[in-house]
Amino acid sequence: MWGGRFAAGPSAIMREINASIPFDKALWREDIAGSRAHAAMLAAQGILSAEDAAAIDAGLAEIAAEYEADGVPEDWNLEDIHMTTESRLTALIGPAAGRLHTARSRNDQVATDFRLWVRAACERAEAGLAALQRALVTRAGEHAGSIMPGFTHLQTAQPVTLGHHLMAYYEMLRRDRSRFADARARMDECPLGSAALAGTGFPIDREATARALGFARPTANSLDSVSDRDFALDYLQAAAQCALHLSRLAEELILWASQPFGFIRLPDTLSTGSSIMPQKKNPDAAELVRGHAGRIVGALTSLMVTMKGLPLAYSKDMQDDKPPVFEAAGLLDLSLAAMAGMIAESGFRTERMRAAAEAGFATATDLADWLVREADIPFREAHHITGEAVKLAENRGVALDALPLEDLKAIDERIDERVFAALSVEASVAARASYGGTAPLRVGEQVEAARRALGMD
Ligand code: ARG
């Protein structure tokens, strides 16, 4: 392909280090679409004869059918997907194939192919996130009033509802979706026609190729076009943030499925057994979602470090952009699907959750709030009085609302029998009806709003 200038061919090591076909063959659909759009534009502009354009288009269609049926052949001598396809086109239609590369370089070609691929990955992520959100919202609606302990420092803090907890993840995923949508909109510009780096002297029509490939517009600067991988980094940043959210949710499912918690039963279909311990049901899918997050963050780091020192315009380092993106996208798609299945299919053991909420003095804040409200005691003092009550209950091994009134009165005489109504976990969650709070009423409203936003009603 560039033999004219060289006296000797590349060594075996050169061929091996140079070859990207083992991974960039994943771009074959985008590559053929880009070439067909380019050839049609060249013909429309009178740069290519109608006859050659027709032969090229038919040849590319045939190659697409071959790749679809038999996969893409991997020949290191042909370096990459672009040369692999061009070489096959030459075999099929002869010298006219050599005219396809007029007013084009592999630099703008790969930038275009990869953008198309990453744009589709953004769309897949958005769809996967929407499916997981629907699962969360459905379960949150079922459990708007189911009480569980809320934690800070992983210590029982205050009772919350399971619906509220699940809707917290709905919110995280809503932000993730907007990051992918934002990345997709920003990358919606076509680099094709930037050629090697400087543009071309041929009278090409970049608006036409951009339109044909479904881009909003052509990119504005040819140097930037062939050297920019922001779009891939935007995708990986959104993916990394999303993976962190999935990993946190996975961690909660793993904890909740453990015997000491016993808050959920994971579906058999997304769990594994042990080859030695017959009683085991392991949360492997959740653990792998948690593990994959590390690899996705690693992919982001990998491409950031690849790009950080590169001068304009194209450098071969940039060929290393694809493996981390392909890997991260595969892991993210799978993680989203596995998580949607776990959320949709898990059994929530609400009686265990409720008992745990009652066991941890979770309504201590409600006692302090009651003293502020009913006895006009400053909150700091109420906090201290409540601390004494918790100490007493802990020493006796009973719940706060199981302390006899006379013992509470001995701690502070302003406490009266009305306090018991505030100390149940139901009263506690119902009281937290501030906007965004855990009260079943508020959670129900959030679920309704989310269902509308997701088009579920
Ligand atoms: N396989 C190359 C890549 O993925 C295509 C671009 C090659 N351009 C070049 N000037 N060698 O980056």
Short mmCIF file of C-alpha atoms and ligand atoms in Angstrom, two decimals:
data_model
loop_
_atom_site.label_atom_id
_atom_site.label_comp_id
_atom_site.label_asym_id
_atom_site.label_seq_id
_atom_site.Cartn_x
_atom_site.Cartn_y
_atom_site.Cartn_z
CA MET A 1 0.00 0.00 0.00
CA TRP A 2 2.94 2.33 0.53
CA GLY A 3 5.51 0.09 -1.16
CA GLY A 4 6.77 2.68 -3.67
CA ARG A 5 9.16 4.38 -1.28
CA PHE A 6 10.56 1.23 0.37
CA ALA A 7 13.33 -1.12 -0.66
CA ALA A 8 12.45 -3.76 1.95
CA GLY A 9 9.15 -4.89 3.45
CA PRO A 10 8.43 -4.70 7.15
CA SER A 11 10.02 -7.25 9.48
CA ALA A 12 7.87 -9.78 11.26
CA ILE A 13 8.06 -7.70 14.41
CA MET A 14 7.07 -4.55 12.56
CA ARG A 15 4.10 -6.34 11.07
CA GLU A 16 3.04 -7.62 14.46
CA ILE A 17 3.40 -4.36 16.36
CA ASN A 18 1.66 -2.46 13.57
CA ALA A 19 -1.33 -4.70 13.05
CA SER A 20 -4.61 -3.43 14.43
CA ILE A 21 -6.80 -5.81 12.43
CA PRO A 22 -7.20 -8.20 15.41
CA PHE A 23 -9.29 -5.54 17.17
CA ASP A 24 -10.28 -2.88 14.62
CA LYS A 25 -12.11 -5.45 12.54
CA ALA A 26 -14.96 -4.61 14.94
CA LEU A 27 -15.30 -1.39 12.91
CA TRP A 28 -16.09 -3.13 9.62
CA ARG A 29 -19.69 -1.97 9.37
CA GLU A 30 -18.77 1.64 10.03
CA ASP A 31 -15.83 1.41 7.65
CA ILE A 32 -17.96 0.15 4.79
CA ALA A 33 -20.70 2.71 5.47
CA GLY A 34 -18.07 5.49 5.46
CA SER A 35 -16.54 4.24 2.20
CA ARG A 36 -19.91 3.99 0.46
CA ALA A 37 -20.82 7.52 1.54
CA HIS A 38 -17.42 8.78 0.37
CA ALA A 39 -17.64 7.08 -3.04
CA ALA A 40 -21.18 8.37 -3.65
CA MET A 41 -20.03 11.90 -2.78
CA LEU A 42 -16.98 11.63 -5.08
CA ALA A 43 -19.28 10.59 -7.94
CA ALA A 44 -21.79 13.35 -7.24
CA GLN A 45 -18.94 15.87 -7.33
CA GLY A 46 -17.61 14.52 -10.65
CA ILE A 47 -14.37 13.30 -9.01
CA LEU A 48 -15.20 9.65 -9.69
CA SER A 49 -16.97 8.31 -12.79
CA ALA A 50 -20.47 6.95 -12.30
CA GLU A 51 -19.24 3.60 -13.59
CA ASP A 52 -16.37 3.32 -11.07
CA ALA A 53 -18.62 4.51 -8.26
CA ALA A 54 -21.18 1.82 -9.10
CA ALA A 55 -18.48 -0.89 -9.18
CA ILE A 56 -17.07 0.32 -5.85
CA ASP A 57 -20.48 0.41 -4.21
CA ALA A 58 -21.43 -3.06 -5.43
CA GLY A 59 -18.03 -4.40 -4.36
CA LEU A 60 -18.38 -2.92 -0.87
CA ALA A 61 -21.89 -4.39 -0.55
CA GLU A 62 -20.49 -7.78 -1.49
CA ILE A 63 -17.67 -7.48 1.06
CA ALA A 64 -20.18 -6.57 3.75
CA ALA A 65 -22.11 -9.75 2.96
CA GLU A 66 -18.87 -11.77 3.13
CA TYR A 67 -17.88 -10.28 6.50
CA GLU A 68 -21.39 -10.87 7.81
CA ALA A 69 -21.29 -14.52 6.76
CA ASP A 70 -17.68 -15.51 7.46
CA GLY A 71 -16.20 -12.80 9.68
CA VAL A 72 -13.34 -10.47 8.77
CA PRO A 73 -10.11 -12.19 7.70
CA GLU A 74 -7.09 -11.34 9.83
CA ASP A 75 -3.96 -10.77 7.77
CA TRP A 76 -1.28 -8.77 9.56
CA ASN A 77 0.24 -7.79 6.23
CA LEU A 78 -2.87 -5.70 5.63
CA GLU A 79 -2.49 -3.87 8.98
CA ASP A 80 -6.03 -2.78 9.65
CA ILE A 81 -9.68 -2.94 8.67
CA HIS A 82 -9.26 -0.16 6.12
CA MET A 83 -6.52 -1.92 4.15
CA THR A 84 -8.19 -5.31 4.55
CA THR A 85 -11.35 -4.03 2.90
CA GLU A 86 -9.52 -2.09 0.20
CA SER A 87 -7.44 -5.11 -0.69
CA ARG A 88 -10.56 -7.29 -0.96
CA LEU A 89 -12.22 -4.61 -3.09
CA THR A 90 -9.22 -4.65 -5.44
CA ALA A 91 -9.52 -8.41 -5.77
CA LEU A 92 -13.22 -8.07 -6.56
CA ILE A 93 -13.35 -5.09 -8.94
CA GLY A 94 -9.76 -4.45 -10.07
CA PRO A 95 -7.95 -1.11 -10.38
CA ALA A 96 -11.11 1.01 -9.90
CA ALA A 97 -10.81 0.10 -6.21
CA GLY A 98 -7.72 2.30 -6.07
CA ARG A 99 -9.88 5.37 -6.80
CA LEU A 100 -11.88 5.04 -3.57
CA HIS A 101 -9.07 6.53 -1.53
CA THR A 102 -9.11 9.80 -3.53
CA ALA A 103 -9.44 12.82 -1.22
CA ARG A 104 -9.30 10.61 1.83
CA SER A 105 -6.75 9.24 4.29
CA ARG A 106 -6.93 6.46 6.80
CA ASN A 107 -6.64 9.24 9.37
CA ASP A 108 -10.04 10.77 8.64
CA GLN A 109 -11.39 7.34 7.78
CA VAL A 110 -10.62 5.83 11.18
CA ALA A 111 -11.75 8.98 13.00
CA THR A 112 -15.10 8.68 11.21
CA ASP A 113 -15.49 4.93 11.75
CA PHE A 114 -14.67 5.18 15.42
CA ARG A 115 -17.03 8.09 16.00
CA LEU A 116 -19.85 6.13 14.42
CA TRP A 117 -19.05 3.16 16.64
CA VAL A 118 -18.81 5.22 19.85
CA ARG A 119 -21.98 7.14 18.99
CA ALA A 120 -23.85 3.81 18.80
CA ALA A 121 -22.24 2.74 22.09
CA CYS A 122 -23.67 5.90 23.71
CA GLU A 123 -27.10 4.95 22.42
CA ARG A 124 -26.76 1.41 23.78
CA ALA A 125 -25.71 2.74 27.17
CA GLU A 126 -28.69 5.07 27.26
CA ALA A 127 -31.04 2.21 26.42
CA GLY A 128 -29.42 -0.09 29.00
CA LEU A 129 -29.69 2.61 31.64
CA ALA A 130 -33.35 3.20 30.81
CA ALA A 131 -34.08 -0.52 31.21
CA LEU A 132 -32.36 -0.60 34.60
CA GLN A 133 -34.22 2.54 35.66
CA ARG A 134 -37.52 0.91 34.75
CA ALA A 135 -36.63 -2.09 36.92
CA LEU A 136 -35.69 0.17 39.85
CA VAL A 137 -38.83 2.27 39.56
CA THR A 138 -41.07 -0.80 39.39
CA ARG A 139 -39.54 -2.27 42.55
CA ALA A 140 -39.54 1.13 44.27
CA GLY A 141 -43.27 1.43 43.55
CA GLU A 142 -43.87 -1.97 45.17
CA HIS A 143 -41.81 -0.95 48.22
CA ALA A 144 -42.61 2.73 48.72
CA GLY A 145 -43.72 1.84 52.24
CA SER A 146 -41.37 -1.05 53.11
CA ILE A 147 -39.17 -0.06 56.02
CA MET A 148 -35.45 -0.79 56.23
CA PRO A 149 -32.58 0.71 58.17
CA GLY A 150 -30.88 3.64 56.50
CA PHE A 151 -27.13 3.71 57.09
CA THR A 152 -24.37 6.23 57.45
CA HIS A 153 -20.87 4.85 58.08
CA LEU A 154 -22.68 1.53 57.52
CA GLN A 155 -24.10 2.01 61.01
CA THR A 156 -27.86 2.06 61.45
CA ALA A 157 -28.85 5.72 61.21
CA GLN A 158 -32.57 6.30 60.64
CA PRO A 159 -35.33 4.18 59.18
CA VAL A 160 -35.90 4.72 55.47
CA THR A 161 -38.08 3.01 52.93
CA LEU A 162 -36.72 0.49 50.46
CA GLY A 163 -38.44 2.44 47.69
CA HIS A 164 -36.51 5.53 48.71
CA HIS A 165 -33.23 3.60 48.68
CA LEU A 166 -33.90 2.21 45.19
CA MET A 167 -34.94 5.61 43.88
CA ALA A 168 -31.56 6.99 44.97
CA TYR A 169 -30.04 4.81 42.25
CA TYR A 170 -32.69 5.95 39.79
CA GLU A 171 -31.37 9.48 40.32
CA MET A 172 -27.73 8.44 39.79
CA LEU A 173 -28.64 6.67 36.57
CA ARG A 174 -30.65 9.69 35.40
CA ARG A 175 -27.46 11.74 35.60
CA ASP A 176 -25.53 8.97 33.83
CA ARG A 177 -28.02 8.99 30.99
CA SER A 178 -27.68 12.71 30.57
CA ARG A 179 -23.89 12.31 30.42
CA PHE A 180 -24.17 9.80 27.57
CA ALA A 181 -26.75 11.94 25.75
CA ASP A 182 -24.50 14.96 26.15
CA ALA A 183 -21.44 13.05 24.88
CA ARG A 184 -23.41 11.74 21.94
CA ALA A 185 -24.61 15.22 20.95
CA ARG A 186 -21.08 16.64 21.19
CA MET A 187 -19.53 13.91 19.01
CA ASP A 188 -22.17 14.27 16.31
CA GLU A 189 -19.77 15.89 13.79
CA CYS A 190 -18.21 14.12 10.81
CA PRO A 191 -14.41 14.19 10.32
CA LEU A 192 -14.55 12.55 6.87
CA GLY A 193 -12.91 14.77 4.24
CA SER A 194 -10.29 16.13 6.61
CA ALA A 195 -7.97 13.77 4.73
CA ALA A 196 -4.52 13.18 6.25
CA LEU A 197 -4.50 16.39 8.30
CA ALA A 198 -4.77 19.45 6.05
CA GLY A 199 -7.93 18.89 4.04
CA THR A 200 -7.85 18.17 0.30
CA GLY A 201 -7.53 19.95 -3.00
CA PHE A 202 -10.39 17.96 -4.52
CA PRO A 203 -13.80 19.69 -4.66
CA ILE A 204 -15.43 17.40 -2.09
CA ASP A 205 -18.78 17.99 -0.34
CA ARG A 206 -18.34 17.36 3.37
CA GLU A 207 -21.95 18.33 4.14
CA ALA A 208 -23.09 15.46 1.90
CA THR A 209 -20.97 12.77 3.56
CA ALA A 210 -21.87 14.07 7.02
CA ARG A 211 -25.56 13.87 6.13
CA ALA A 212 -25.23 10.44 4.53
CA LEU A 213 -23.68 9.05 7.73
CA GLY A 214 -26.30 10.66 9.96
CA PHE A 215 -24.04 13.30 11.49
CA ALA A 216 -25.40 16.73 12.35
CA ARG A 217 -22.57 18.53 10.52
CA PRO A 218 -18.94 18.17 9.39
CA THR A 219 -16.12 18.99 11.82
CA ALA A 220 -14.66 22.48 11.38
CA ASN A 221 -10.87 21.96 11.57
CA SER A 222 -9.06 19.21 9.69
CA LEU A 223 -6.11 19.06 12.12
CA ASP A 224 -8.43 18.72 15.09
CA SER A 225 -10.57 16.19 13.21
CA VAL A 226 -7.83 13.61 12.73
CA SER A 227 -6.21 14.12 16.15
CA ASP A 228 -9.30 14.39 18.34
CA ARG A 229 -10.31 11.46 20.52
CA ASP A 230 -12.34 13.55 22.96
CA PHE A 231 -15.44 11.70 21.84
CA ALA A 232 -13.99 8.38 23.00
CA LEU A 233 -12.86 9.95 26.28
CA ASP A 234 -16.30 11.52 26.76
CA TYR A 235 -17.81 8.07 26.34
CA LEU A 236 -15.31 6.47 28.74
CA GLN A 237 -15.81 9.18 31.34
CA ALA A 238 -19.56 8.67 31.23
CA ALA A 239 -18.99 4.91 31.31
CA ALA A 240 -16.61 5.15 34.28
CA GLN A 241 -19.05 7.28 36.27
CA CYS A 242 -21.88 4.91 35.42
CA ALA A 243 -19.75 1.89 36.35
CA LEU A 244 -19.05 3.45 39.75
CA HIS A 245 -22.78 3.72 40.36
CA LEU A 246 -23.35 0.13 39.26
CA SER A 247 -20.50 -1.00 41.49
CA ARG A 248 -22.01 0.71 44.53
CA LEU A 249 -25.36 -0.89 43.85
CA ALA A 250 -23.64 -4.24 43.32
CA GLU A 251 -21.87 -3.85 46.65
CA GLU A 252 -25.20 -3.25 48.38
CA LEU A 253 -26.74 -6.33 46.79
CA ILE A 254 -23.74 -8.39 47.89
CA LEU A 255 -24.07 -7.12 51.47
CA TRP A 256 -27.84 -7.54 51.49
CA ALA A 257 -27.59 -11.10 50.18
CA SER A 258 -25.15 -12.09 52.94
CA GLN A 259 -26.55 -14.20 55.80
CA PRO A 260 -26.03 -11.59 58.58
CA PHE A 261 -28.04 -9.04 56.55
CA GLY A 262 -30.47 -11.39 54.83
CA PHE A 263 -32.28 -8.50 53.14
CA ILE A 264 -32.58 -10.07 49.69
CA ARG A 265 -32.68 -13.36 47.85
CA LEU A 266 -30.86 -13.01 44.56
CA PRO A 267 -32.45 -14.82 41.61
CA ASP A 268 -31.06 -18.32 40.97
CA THR A 269 -30.59 -17.33 37.35
CA LEU A 270 -28.03 -14.68 38.31
CA SER A 271 -26.22 -16.56 41.08
CA THR A 272 -23.81 -19.46 41.22
CA GLY A 273 -23.22 -22.34 43.58
CA SER A 274 -20.06 -23.65 45.19
CA SER A 275 -18.39 -26.85 44.05
CA ILE A 276 -17.58 -27.78 47.66
CA MET A 277 -20.14 -26.08 49.93
CA PRO A 278 -23.62 -27.29 49.00
CA GLN A 279 -25.42 -24.54 50.92
CA LYS A 280 -23.75 -21.68 49.05
CA LYS A 281 -25.48 -19.31 46.67
CA ASN A 282 -22.95 -16.75 45.57
CA PRO A 283 -23.66 -13.27 44.19
CA ASP A 284 -21.15 -13.66 41.34
CA ALA A 285 -22.99 -11.44 38.88
CA ALA A 286 -23.00 -8.57 41.37
CA GLU A 287 -19.36 -9.18 42.24
CA LEU A 288 -18.42 -9.10 38.55
CA VAL A 289 -20.32 -5.85 38.05
CA ARG A 290 -18.29 -4.48 40.96
CA GLY A 291 -15.10 -5.91 39.44
CA HIS A 292 -15.81 -4.67 35.91
CA ALA A 293 -16.01 -1.12 37.22
CA GLY A 294 -12.28 -1.33 37.90
CA ARG A 295 -11.57 -2.37 34.32
CA ILE A 296 -13.78 0.39 32.93
CA VAL A 297 -11.97 3.02 35.02
CA GLY A 298 -8.74 1.42 33.79
CA ALA A 299 -9.88 1.87 30.17
CA LEU A 300 -10.46 5.58 30.81
CA THR A 301 -7.02 5.93 32.39
CA SER A 302 -5.46 4.03 29.50
CA LEU A 303 -6.82 6.35 26.80
CA MET A 304 -6.18 9.52 28.80
CA VAL A 305 -2.54 8.56 29.18
CA THR A 306 -2.30 7.57 25.49
CA MET A 307 -3.52 11.02 24.43
CA LYS A 308 -1.84 13.28 26.93
CA GLY A 309 1.43 14.07 25.16
CA LEU A 310 0.49 13.81 21.48
CA PRO A 311 1.32 16.70 19.18
CA LEU A 312 -1.01 17.53 16.29
CA ALA A 313 -2.13 15.81 14.23
CA TYR A 314 -2.34 12.01 13.94
CA SER A 315 0.20 9.75 15.68
CA LYS A 316 0.18 5.97 15.58
CA ASP A 317 -0.21 5.87 19.36
CA MET A 318 -3.83 6.71 18.62
CA GLN A 319 -4.37 3.25 17.16
CA ASP A 320 -4.35 2.13 20.80
CA ASP A 321 -7.57 4.09 21.37
CA LYS A 322 -9.80 1.22 20.35
CA PRO A 323 -9.10 -1.74 22.69
CA PRO A 324 -9.96 0.16 25.89
CA VAL A 325 -13.16 1.56 24.39
CA PHE A 326 -14.27 -1.79 22.99
CA GLU A 327 -13.51 -3.51 26.28
CA ALA A 328 -15.25 -0.89 28.41
CA ALA A 329 -18.34 -0.86 26.18
CA GLY A 330 -18.69 -4.63 26.30
CA LEU A 331 -18.33 -4.67 30.07
CA LEU A 332 -20.74 -1.79 30.58
CA ASP A 333 -23.46 -3.23 28.35
CA LEU A 334 -23.21 -6.54 30.19
CA SER A 335 -23.15 -4.93 33.62
CA LEU A 336 -26.27 -2.89 32.90
CA ALA A 337 -28.14 -5.98 31.70
CA ALA A 338 -27.04 -8.10 34.68
CA MET A 339 -28.00 -5.38 37.13
CA ALA A 340 -31.43 -4.91 35.54
CA GLY A 341 -32.02 -8.64 35.95
CA MET A 342 -30.94 -8.66 39.59
CA ILE A 343 -33.14 -5.69 40.48
CA ALA A 344 -36.16 -7.05 38.63
CA GLU A 345 -35.86 -10.60 39.98
CA SER A 346 -34.55 -10.34 43.52
CA GLY A 347 -36.83 -11.18 46.43
CA PHE A 348 -36.82 -8.45 49.07
CA ARG A 349 -37.13 -9.86 52.60
CA THR A 350 -39.03 -6.92 54.02
CA GLU A 351 -39.66 -8.52 57.43
CA ARG A 352 -35.86 -8.86 57.95
CA MET A 353 -35.32 -5.27 56.84
CA ARG A 354 -37.98 -4.01 59.20
CA ALA A 355 -36.59 -5.99 62.13
CA ALA A 356 -33.12 -4.58 61.43
CA ALA A 357 -34.54 -1.05 61.35
CA GLU A 358 -36.12 -1.65 64.76
CA ALA A 359 -33.00 -3.18 66.25
CA GLY A 360 -30.53 -0.35 65.84
CA PHE A 361 -32.14 2.51 67.87
CA ALA A 362 -32.87 3.99 64.47
CA THR A 363 -35.59 6.23 65.87
CA ALA A 364 -33.32 8.01 68.35
CA THR A 365 -33.44 11.15 66.20
CA ASP A 366 -37.24 11.00 66.44
CA LEU A 367 -37.03 11.10 70.24
CA ALA A 368 -34.74 14.13 70.05
CA ASP A 369 -37.02 15.81 67.48
CA TRP A 370 -40.04 15.10 69.75
CA LEU A 371 -38.30 16.81 72.69
CA VAL A 372 -37.60 19.85 70.48
CA ARG A 373 -41.13 19.99 69.13
CA GLU A 374 -43.23 19.09 72.16
CA ALA A 375 -41.07 20.31 75.07
CA ASP A 376 -39.32 23.23 73.31
CA ILE A 377 -35.88 21.86 74.30
CA PRO A 378 -32.89 23.08 72.21
CA PHE A 379 -31.79 20.34 69.80
CA ARG A 380 -28.30 19.94 71.33
CA GLU A 381 -29.80 19.30 74.78
CA ALA A 382 -32.44 16.98 73.30
CA HIS A 383 -29.60 15.09 71.59
CA HIS A 384 -27.90 14.61 74.98
CA ILE A 385 -31.10 13.44 76.73
CA THR A 386 -31.75 10.97 73.89
CA GLY A 387 -28.21 9.66 74.18
CA GLU A 388 -28.91 8.76 77.82
CA ALA A 389 -32.07 6.93 76.79
CA VAL A 390 -30.17 4.97 74.10
CA LYS A 391 -27.49 4.03 76.66
CA LEU A 392 -30.15 2.74 79.05
CA ALA A 393 -31.95 0.77 76.31
CA GLU A 394 -28.67 -0.70 75.10
CA ASN A 395 -27.72 -1.80 78.65
CA ARG A 396 -31.08 -3.48 79.03
CA GLY A 397 -30.98 -4.99 75.55
CA VAL A 398 -34.35 -3.52 74.54
CA ALA A 399 -35.63 -1.16 71.85
CA LEU A 400 -36.11 2.53 72.67
CA ASP A 401 -39.89 2.29 72.64
CA ALA A 402 -39.71 -0.68 75.04
CA LEU A 403 -38.34 1.49 77.86
CA PRO A 404 -41.00 2.10 80.54
CA LEU A 405 -42.23 5.69 80.74
CA GLU A 406 -40.98 6.08 84.33
CA ASP A 407 -37.42 5.28 83.22
CA LEU A 408 -37.64 7.86 80.43
CA LYS A 409 -39.07 10.37 82.90
CA ALA A 410 -36.16 9.67 85.22
CA ILE A 411 -33.84 10.79 82.43
CA ASP A 412 -35.95 13.88 81.71
CA GLU A 413 -39.24 14.65 83.39
CA ARG A 414 -40.56 16.56 80.37
CA ILE A 415 -41.03 13.27 78.48
CA ASP A 416 -44.63 12.00 78.55
CA GLU A 417 -46.56 9.05 77.12
CA ARG A 418 -47.19 10.77 73.77
CA VAL A 419 -43.53 10.12 72.89
CA PHE A 420 -44.21 6.45 72.10
CA ALA A 421 -46.24 7.40 69.04
CA ALA A 422 -43.11 9.04 67.59
CA LEU A 423 -40.78 6.12 68.30
CA SER A 424 -42.15 3.50 65.92
CA VAL A 425 -40.32 3.03 62.63
CA GLU A 426 -43.56 3.76 60.74
CA ALA A 427 -43.98 7.09 62.51
CA SER A 428 -40.34 7.87 61.84
CA VAL A 429 -40.48 7.43 58.07
CA ALA A 430 -43.92 9.04 57.78
CA ALA A 431 -42.58 12.11 59.57
CA ARG A 432 -39.79 12.65 57.03
CA ALA A 433 -42.09 14.18 54.45
CA SER A 434 -39.87 17.07 53.42
CA TYR A 435 -39.35 17.31 49.64
CA GLY A 436 -37.00 14.46 48.68
CA GLY A 437 -37.56 12.76 52.04
CA THR A 438 -38.20 9.09 52.75
CA ALA A 439 -41.92 9.32 53.70
CA PRO A 440 -43.91 6.73 51.71
CA LEU A 441 -46.07 9.57 50.39
CA ARG A 442 -43.05 11.40 48.97
CA VAL A 443 -41.50 8.21 47.57
CA GLY A 444 -44.79 7.41 45.85
CA GLU A 445 -44.73 10.84 44.21
CA GLN A 446 -41.14 10.38 43.06
CA VAL A 447 -41.99 6.97 41.62
CA GLU A 448 -44.95 8.47 39.73
CA ALA A 449 -42.80 11.27 38.32
CA ALA A 450 -40.14 8.75 37.28
CA ARG A 451 -42.70 6.49 35.61
CA ARG A 452 -43.92 9.44 33.57
CA ALA A 453 -40.36 10.45 32.65
CA LEU A 454 -39.67 6.87 31.48
CA GLY A 455 -42.93 6.64 29.55
CA MET A 456 -44.09 3.71 31.71
CA ASP A 457 -47.71 4.80 32.16
N1 ARG B 1 -5.15 1.58 11.96
C1 ARG B 1 -4.91 2.99 12.10
C2 ARG B 1 -5.53 3.50 13.41
O1 ARG B 1 -6.37 2.85 13.91
C3 ARG B 1 -5.51 3.74 10.95
C4 ARG B 1 -4.88 5.06 10.70
C5 ARG B 1 -3.53 4.84 10.11
N2 ARG B 1 -2.96 6.07 9.68
C6 ARG B 1 -1.64 6.17 9.46
N3 ARG B 1 -1.21 7.32 9.10
N4 ARG B 1 -0.84 5.16 9.62
O2 ARG B 1 -5.14 4.52 13.93
#
